[in-house]
């Protein structure tokens, strides 16, 4: 057992494990990109099923006089959060909005977030204690090891927030990559004579191959346009769920077109051009930042290899010349003797 632990904590073994995990994650990502259509079908079916469920519950609520349209959460994590009052202890007014922006709806994801906000510091701290105190001390002092444990606990406390922010950023990027194309499709549908609800539903079905998140948001927008008492609330909900300036400007333009009767096609054409410009400026910004980001990798990985390729033959020639000169000098000395 001791030999197994010693072999497991060996730096080369850890590096091999990390490389294997990264390779597995890369393969999983590539395979996941091939199955995007299946994910789209599942999510669109979930939206359709949720809409049918809302219709059924709405009729039941009208008959019984009670509202039963909200999701419920009665699991183990909900009981832990309620008993420890984590919602008040870790209260953050932006968490609910961030959950919506990440595509996590209903009370269950919020309960899960608070639960892991409590659990991850202890999990990270226990893993650090097990690693630096039990498996291997690495020759470190007790103070340094305690510092590592405290750092792991702090990292565990902020890990759920980091995960949530990364998910929001990826979702916004996925939406904004396909949003100008969705506006062009929406413009074509509207100018062909389709109603805005039918046009949005049609675009949500067509844009799913490019962005599943945008297709889901457009499907939800179509459902909200049918259920909410004011259409303005549906457009504002879309802007709040995406939290992006381009989507907010489009929502404002559509609200104004609904309110003042201005041509919707002209507004969509202008907004599509502006969003394409935003996408191009974001790509140019990323391209401009690329040289600075490549500086350190080039210094670490490219320059040593370049020096070896350039100076290697010269060093070999110099060594051969010096060896030949040494042999010639030895031969001359022997001839003189």
Short mmCIF file of C-alpha atoms in Angstrom, two decimals:
data_model
loop_
_atom_site.label_atom_id
_atom_site.label_comp_id
_atom_site.label_asym_id
_atom_site.label_seq_id
_atom_site.Cartn_x
_atom_site.Cartn_y
_atom_site.Cartn_z
CA UNK A 1 0.00 0.00 0.00
CA UNK A 2 2.82 2.39 0.85
CA UNK A 3 4.50 1.65 -2.47
CA UNK A 4 1.23 2.36 -4.29
CA UNK A 5 0.81 5.69 -2.48
CA UNK A 6 4.45 6.60 -3.14
CA UNK A 7 4.05 5.77 -6.82
CA UNK A 8 0.76 7.68 -7.00
CA UNK A 9 2.17 10.90 -5.52
CA UNK A 10 5.24 10.78 -7.75
CA UNK A 11 5.34 13.98 -9.89
CA UNK A 12 5.74 12.01 -13.11
CA UNK A 13 2.66 9.93 -12.29
CA UNK A 14 0.64 13.07 -11.52
CA UNK A 15 1.75 14.69 -14.77
CA UNK A 16 0.74 11.55 -16.67
CA UNK A 17 -2.68 11.56 -14.99
CA UNK A 18 -3.22 15.25 -15.80
CA UNK A 19 -2.20 14.74 -19.43
CA UNK A 20 -4.55 11.75 -19.68
CA UNK A 21 -7.45 13.76 -18.25
CA UNK A 22 -6.79 16.61 -20.69
CA UNK A 23 -6.65 14.22 -23.65
CA UNK A 24 -9.89 12.57 -22.51
CA UNK A 25 -11.56 15.99 -22.15
CA UNK A 26 -10.40 16.96 -25.66
CA UNK A 27 -11.77 13.76 -27.18
CA UNK A 28 -15.02 14.19 -25.24
CA UNK A 29 -15.35 17.77 -26.51
CA UNK A 30 -14.78 16.71 -30.11
CA UNK A 31 -17.32 13.90 -29.81
CA UNK A 32 -19.79 16.25 -28.12
CA UNK A 33 -19.57 18.66 -31.05
CA UNK A 34 -20.59 15.84 -33.38
CA UNK A 35 -23.74 15.11 -31.35
CA UNK A 36 -25.05 18.67 -31.16
CA UNK A 37 -28.18 17.79 -33.10
CA UNK A 38 -29.25 15.24 -30.52
CA UNK A 39 -28.74 17.79 -27.74
CA UNK A 40 -30.76 20.33 -29.70
CA UNK A 41 -33.64 17.91 -30.19
CA UNK A 42 -33.71 17.06 -26.48
CA UNK A 43 -33.66 20.69 -25.36
CA UNK A 44 -36.28 21.78 -27.87
CA UNK A 45 -38.48 18.86 -26.84
CA UNK A 46 -38.00 19.92 -23.21
CA UNK A 47 -39.12 23.47 -24.06
CA UNK A 48 -42.15 22.15 -25.95
CA UNK A 49 -43.02 19.79 -23.10
CA UNK A 50 -42.69 22.61 -20.59
CA UNK A 51 -45.00 24.79 -22.67
CA UNK A 52 -47.62 22.04 -22.84
CA UNK A 53 -47.28 21.54 -19.10
CA UNK A 54 -47.83 25.26 -18.51
CA UNK A 55 -50.96 25.14 -20.62
CA UNK A 56 -52.30 22.17 -18.68
CA UNK A 57 -51.48 23.67 -15.28
CA UNK A 58 -52.89 27.02 -16.32
CA UNK A 59 -56.22 25.41 -17.11
CA UNK A 60 -56.14 23.54 -13.78
CA UNK A 61 -55.31 26.77 -11.95
CA UNK A 62 -58.24 28.54 -13.58
CA UNK A 63 -60.60 25.72 -12.58
CA UNK A 64 -59.32 25.33 -9.00
CA UNK A 65 -58.39 28.96 -8.39
CA UNK A 66 -54.85 28.02 -7.31
CA UNK A 67 -51.54 28.74 -9.00
CA UNK A 68 -49.34 25.69 -9.55
CA UNK A 69 -47.07 26.86 -12.38
CA UNK A 70 -43.78 27.07 -10.46
CA UNK A 71 -41.20 24.33 -10.17
CA UNK A 72 -40.78 22.71 -6.76
CA UNK A 73 -37.69 21.32 -5.06
CA UNK A 74 -38.00 18.93 -2.12
CA UNK A 75 -34.74 16.95 -2.30
CA UNK A 76 -31.93 16.36 0.17
CA UNK A 77 -30.02 19.48 -0.85
CA UNK A 78 -33.13 21.60 -0.35
CA UNK A 79 -33.51 20.27 3.20
CA UNK A 80 -29.86 21.00 4.01
CA UNK A 81 -30.12 24.53 2.62
CA UNK A 82 -33.32 25.22 4.54
CA UNK A 83 -32.12 23.77 7.85
CA UNK A 84 -28.80 25.67 7.76
CA UNK A 85 -30.47 28.79 6.29
CA UNK A 86 -27.82 29.02 3.59
CA UNK A 87 -30.02 31.20 1.40
CA UNK A 88 -29.73 33.96 4.02
CA UNK A 89 -26.20 33.17 5.14
CA UNK A 90 -24.79 33.15 1.58
CA UNK A 91 -27.32 35.59 0.17
CA UNK A 92 -26.28 37.20 -3.10
CA UNK A 93 -28.84 39.28 -5.02
CA UNK A 94 -27.14 38.51 -8.35
CA UNK A 95 -27.13 34.71 -8.03
CA UNK A 96 -30.71 34.25 -9.28
CA UNK A 97 -30.04 36.39 -12.36
CA UNK A 98 -26.74 34.63 -13.00
CA UNK A 99 -28.50 31.26 -12.84
CA UNK A 100 -30.92 32.41 -15.52
CA UNK A 101 -28.07 33.77 -17.63
CA UNK A 102 -26.32 30.39 -17.33
CA UNK A 103 -29.45 28.60 -18.58
CA UNK A 104 -30.26 27.09 -15.16
CA UNK A 105 -33.92 27.77 -14.40
CA UNK A 106 -36.13 27.00 -11.46
CA UNK A 107 -35.40 26.72 -7.72
CA UNK A 108 -33.43 23.46 -7.94
CA UNK A 109 -30.24 24.91 -9.54
CA UNK A 110 -30.23 27.72 -6.98
CA UNK A 111 -30.50 25.21 -4.14
CA UNK A 112 -27.72 23.14 -5.70
CA UNK A 113 -25.51 26.22 -5.96
CA UNK A 114 -25.93 27.10 -2.27
CA UNK A 115 -25.34 23.46 -1.29
CA UNK A 116 -22.07 23.24 -3.21
CA UNK A 117 -21.08 26.68 -1.93
CA UNK A 118 -21.14 25.05 1.53
CA UNK A 119 -19.73 21.64 0.56
CA UNK A 120 -16.85 22.45 -1.80
CA UNK A 121 -14.65 24.25 0.79
CA UNK A 122 -14.75 21.16 3.03
CA UNK A 123 -14.15 18.82 0.08
CA UNK A 124 -11.16 20.82 -1.15
CA UNK A 125 -9.80 21.17 2.38
CA UNK A 126 -10.12 17.43 3.07
CA UNK A 127 -8.39 16.61 -0.23
CA UNK A 128 -5.54 19.00 0.60
CA UNK A 129 -5.15 17.54 4.10
CA UNK A 130 -5.10 14.02 2.68
CA UNK A 131 -2.51 14.97 0.08
CA UNK A 132 -0.01 17.08 2.08
CA UNK A 133 -0.36 15.44 5.51
CA UNK A 134 -1.12 11.77 4.82
CA UNK A 135 0.20 10.83 1.39
CA UNK A 136 3.34 12.95 1.20
CA UNK A 137 4.66 15.94 3.11
CA UNK A 138 7.06 17.00 0.29
CA UNK A 139 9.52 18.16 2.90
CA UNK A 140 7.40 21.22 3.70
CA UNK A 141 6.99 22.75 7.12
CA UNK A 142 3.73 22.49 9.02
CA UNK A 143 3.02 26.19 8.49
CA UNK A 144 3.34 25.89 4.73
CA UNK A 145 1.12 22.81 4.65
CA UNK A 146 -1.52 24.57 6.74
CA UNK A 147 -1.34 27.49 4.31
CA UNK A 148 -1.95 25.09 1.42
CA UNK A 149 -4.97 23.66 3.23
CA UNK A 150 -6.42 27.13 3.89
CA UNK A 151 -5.82 28.12 0.27
CA UNK A 152 -7.66 24.98 -0.87
CA UNK A 153 -10.61 25.85 1.39
CA UNK A 154 -10.79 29.40 -0.02
CA UNK A 155 -10.54 28.03 -3.57
CA UNK A 156 -13.39 25.63 -2.81
CA UNK A 157 -15.52 28.51 -1.52
CA UNK A 158 -15.11 30.48 -4.76
CA UNK A 159 -15.16 27.45 -7.10
CA UNK A 160 -18.98 27.48 -7.65
CA UNK A 161 -18.88 31.19 -8.55
CA UNK A 162 -16.04 30.61 -10.99
CA UNK A 163 -17.91 27.69 -12.58
CA UNK A 164 -21.06 29.79 -12.88
CA UNK A 165 -19.23 32.75 -14.46
CA UNK A 166 -17.46 30.48 -16.94
CA UNK A 167 -20.76 28.89 -17.93
CA UNK A 168 -22.34 32.32 -18.43
CA UNK A 169 -19.41 33.49 -20.56
CA UNK A 170 -19.53 30.36 -22.76
CA UNK A 171 -23.28 30.66 -23.17
CA UNK A 172 -23.09 34.34 -24.11
CA UNK A 173 -20.34 33.58 -26.63
CA UNK A 174 -22.41 30.80 -28.18
CA UNK A 175 -25.46 33.06 -28.43
CA UNK A 176 -23.65 36.06 -29.88
CA UNK A 177 -21.82 34.01 -32.49
CA UNK A 178 -25.14 33.07 -34.08
CA UNK A 179 -27.29 36.07 -33.13
CA UNK A 180 -26.64 38.20 -36.28
CA UNK A 181 -27.50 35.23 -38.49
CA UNK A 182 -30.66 34.66 -36.45
CA UNK A 183 -31.66 38.30 -37.00
CA UNK A 184 -31.16 37.90 -40.76
CA UNK A 185 -33.36 34.80 -40.76
CA UNK A 186 -35.94 36.61 -38.62
CA UNK A 187 -35.93 39.52 -41.06
CA UNK A 188 -36.55 37.18 -44.00
CA UNK A 189 -39.43 35.48 -42.16
CA UNK A 190 -41.06 38.78 -41.15
CA UNK A 191 -40.77 40.31 -44.62
CA UNK A 192 -42.28 37.15 -46.11
CA UNK A 193 -45.49 37.84 -44.16
CA UNK A 194 -45.08 35.59 -41.09
CA UNK A 195 -46.15 36.82 -37.67
CA UNK A 196 -43.41 37.59 -35.17
CA UNK A 197 -44.28 34.55 -33.02
CA UNK A 198 -44.19 32.16 -35.97
CA UNK A 199 -41.01 33.79 -37.28
CA UNK A 200 -39.24 33.42 -33.93
CA UNK A 201 -40.29 29.78 -33.63
CA UNK A 202 -39.10 29.06 -37.18
CA UNK A 203 -35.75 30.74 -36.55
CA UNK A 204 -35.33 28.78 -33.31
CA UNK A 205 -35.70 25.55 -35.28
CA UNK A 206 -33.23 26.62 -37.98
CA UNK A 207 -30.53 28.22 -35.82
CA UNK A 208 -30.15 25.21 -33.53
CA UNK A 209 -27.37 23.70 -35.64
CA UNK A 210 -25.25 26.80 -34.96
CA UNK A 211 -26.18 27.58 -31.35
CA UNK A 212 -28.36 25.35 -29.18
CA UNK A 213 -28.49 28.05 -26.46
CA UNK A 214 -29.85 30.67 -28.84
CA UNK A 215 -32.41 28.22 -30.20
CA UNK A 216 -33.60 27.53 -26.66
CA UNK A 217 -33.83 31.24 -25.84
CA UNK A 218 -35.83 31.98 -28.98
CA UNK A 219 -38.19 29.09 -28.23
CA UNK A 220 -38.71 30.48 -24.73
CA UNK A 221 -39.30 33.93 -26.20
CA UNK A 222 -41.97 32.51 -28.51
CA UNK A 223 -43.65 30.78 -25.57
CA UNK A 224 -43.55 33.94 -23.44
CA UNK A 225 -45.04 36.02 -26.24
CA UNK A 226 -48.02 33.65 -26.14
CA UNK A 227 -48.41 33.49 -22.34
CA UNK A 228 -47.35 36.80 -20.82
CA UNK A 229 -49.92 39.58 -20.59
CA UNK A 230 -47.58 42.13 -22.25
CA UNK A 231 -45.23 41.44 -25.13
CA UNK A 232 -42.78 43.95 -23.68
CA UNK A 233 -42.21 41.61 -20.73
CA UNK A 234 -41.16 38.80 -23.09
CA UNK A 235 -38.56 40.98 -24.86
CA UNK A 236 -37.24 42.30 -21.55
CA UNK A 237 -36.98 38.72 -20.28
CA UNK A 238 -34.85 37.78 -23.30
CA UNK A 239 -32.52 40.72 -22.64
CA UNK A 240 -32.23 39.79 -18.97
CA UNK A 241 -31.53 36.10 -19.68
CA UNK A 242 -28.74 36.89 -22.15
CA UNK A 243 -27.33 40.03 -20.49
CA UNK A 244 -25.59 41.24 -23.64
CA UNK A 245 -25.67 44.79 -25.12
CA UNK A 246 -26.51 43.51 -28.60
CA UNK A 247 -29.52 41.53 -27.44
CA UNK A 248 -30.68 44.38 -25.20
CA UNK A 249 -30.60 46.81 -28.12
CA UNK A 250 -32.59 44.40 -30.28
CA UNK A 251 -35.14 43.90 -27.49
CA UNK A 252 -35.50 47.67 -27.08
CA UNK A 253 -35.96 48.12 -30.84
CA UNK A 254 -38.64 45.44 -30.98
CA UNK A 255 -40.45 46.94 -27.97
CA UNK A 256 -40.45 50.35 -29.67
CA UNK A 257 -41.65 48.81 -32.93
CA UNK A 258 -44.53 47.15 -31.05
CA UNK A 259 -45.34 50.32 -29.11
CA UNK A 260 -45.13 52.97 -31.84
CA UNK A 261 -46.01 50.87 -34.89
CA UNK A 262 -42.71 51.44 -36.71
CA UNK A 263 -41.70 48.94 -39.42
CA UNK A 264 -40.21 45.89 -37.75
CA UNK A 265 -38.22 44.89 -40.85
CA UNK A 266 -36.25 48.14 -40.86
CA UNK A 267 -35.41 47.75 -37.16
CA UNK A 268 -34.30 44.15 -37.63
CA UNK A 269 -32.12 45.08 -40.62
CA UNK A 270 -30.40 47.83 -38.63
CA UNK A 271 -29.94 45.63 -35.56
CA UNK A 272 -28.53 42.78 -37.66
CA UNK A 273 -25.90 45.11 -39.13
CA UNK A 274 -24.98 46.45 -35.69
CA UNK A 275 -24.63 42.95 -34.24
CA UNK A 276 -22.47 41.86 -37.15
CA UNK A 277 -20.25 44.87 -36.46
CA UNK A 278 -20.10 43.89 -32.78
CA UNK A 279 -19.11 40.34 -33.71
CA UNK A 280 -16.43 41.62 -36.08
CA UNK A 281 -15.05 44.06 -33.51
CA UNK A 282 -14.87 41.25 -30.92
CA UNK A 283 -12.97 39.07 -33.40
CA UNK A 284 -10.59 41.94 -34.22
CA UNK A 285 -10.02 42.58 -30.52
CA UNK A 286 -9.19 38.92 -29.95
CA UNK A 287 -6.85 38.91 -32.96
CA UNK A 288 -5.10 42.06 -31.73
CA UNK A 289 -4.52 40.48 -28.31
CA UNK A 290 -3.12 37.28 -29.82
CA UNK A 291 0.54 38.45 -30.28
CA UNK A 292 0.83 39.48 -26.63
CA UNK A 293 -0.68 36.18 -25.50
CA UNK A 294 1.71 34.18 -27.71
CA UNK A 295 4.83 35.92 -26.37
CA UNK A 296 5.39 33.64 -23.37
CA UNK A 297 4.60 30.35 -25.21
CA UNK A 298 6.96 31.35 -28.00
CA UNK A 299 9.75 32.15 -25.54
CA UNK A 300 9.26 28.89 -23.66
CA UNK A 301 8.57 26.45 -26.51
CA UNK A 302 9.70 27.93 -29.85
CA UNK A 303 12.91 29.85 -29.15
CA UNK A 304 14.85 26.94 -27.54
CA UNK A 305 14.01 24.68 -30.48
CA UNK A 306 14.94 27.46 -32.91
CA UNK A 307 18.30 27.97 -31.20
CA UNK A 308 18.98 24.23 -31.34
CA UNK A 309 18.13 24.08 -35.06
CA UNK A 310 20.25 27.14 -35.92
CA UNK A 311 23.22 26.70 -33.61
CA UNK A 312 23.34 22.86 -33.60
CA UNK A 313 25.03 22.39 -37.00
CA UNK A 314 27.44 25.27 -36.32
CA UNK A 315 28.48 23.77 -32.97
CA UNK A 316 28.96 20.35 -34.60
CA UNK A 317 31.16 21.89 -37.34
CA UNK A 318 33.22 23.76 -34.76
CA UNK A 319 33.73 20.59 -32.75
CA UNK A 320 34.77 18.67 -35.88
CA UNK A 321 37.19 21.44 -36.87
CA UNK A 322 38.74 21.57 -33.40
CA UNK A 323 39.04 17.77 -33.38
CA UNK A 324 40.69 17.77 -36.80
CA UNK A 325 43.06 20.55 -35.73
CA UNK A 326 43.96 18.62 -32.58
CA UNK A 327 44.68 15.49 -34.58
CA UNK A 328 46.83 17.48 -37.05
CA UNK A 329 48.79 19.08 -34.21
CA UNK A 330 49.36 15.66 -32.62
CA UNK A 331 50.56 14.25 -35.94
CA UNK A 332 52.94 17.16 -36.42
CA UNK A 333 54.35 16.78 -32.93
CA UNK A 334 54.90 13.05 -33.50
CA UNK A 335 56.67 13.79 -36.82
CA UNK A 336 58.97 16.32 -35.17
CA UNK A 337 59.80 13.85 -32.42
#
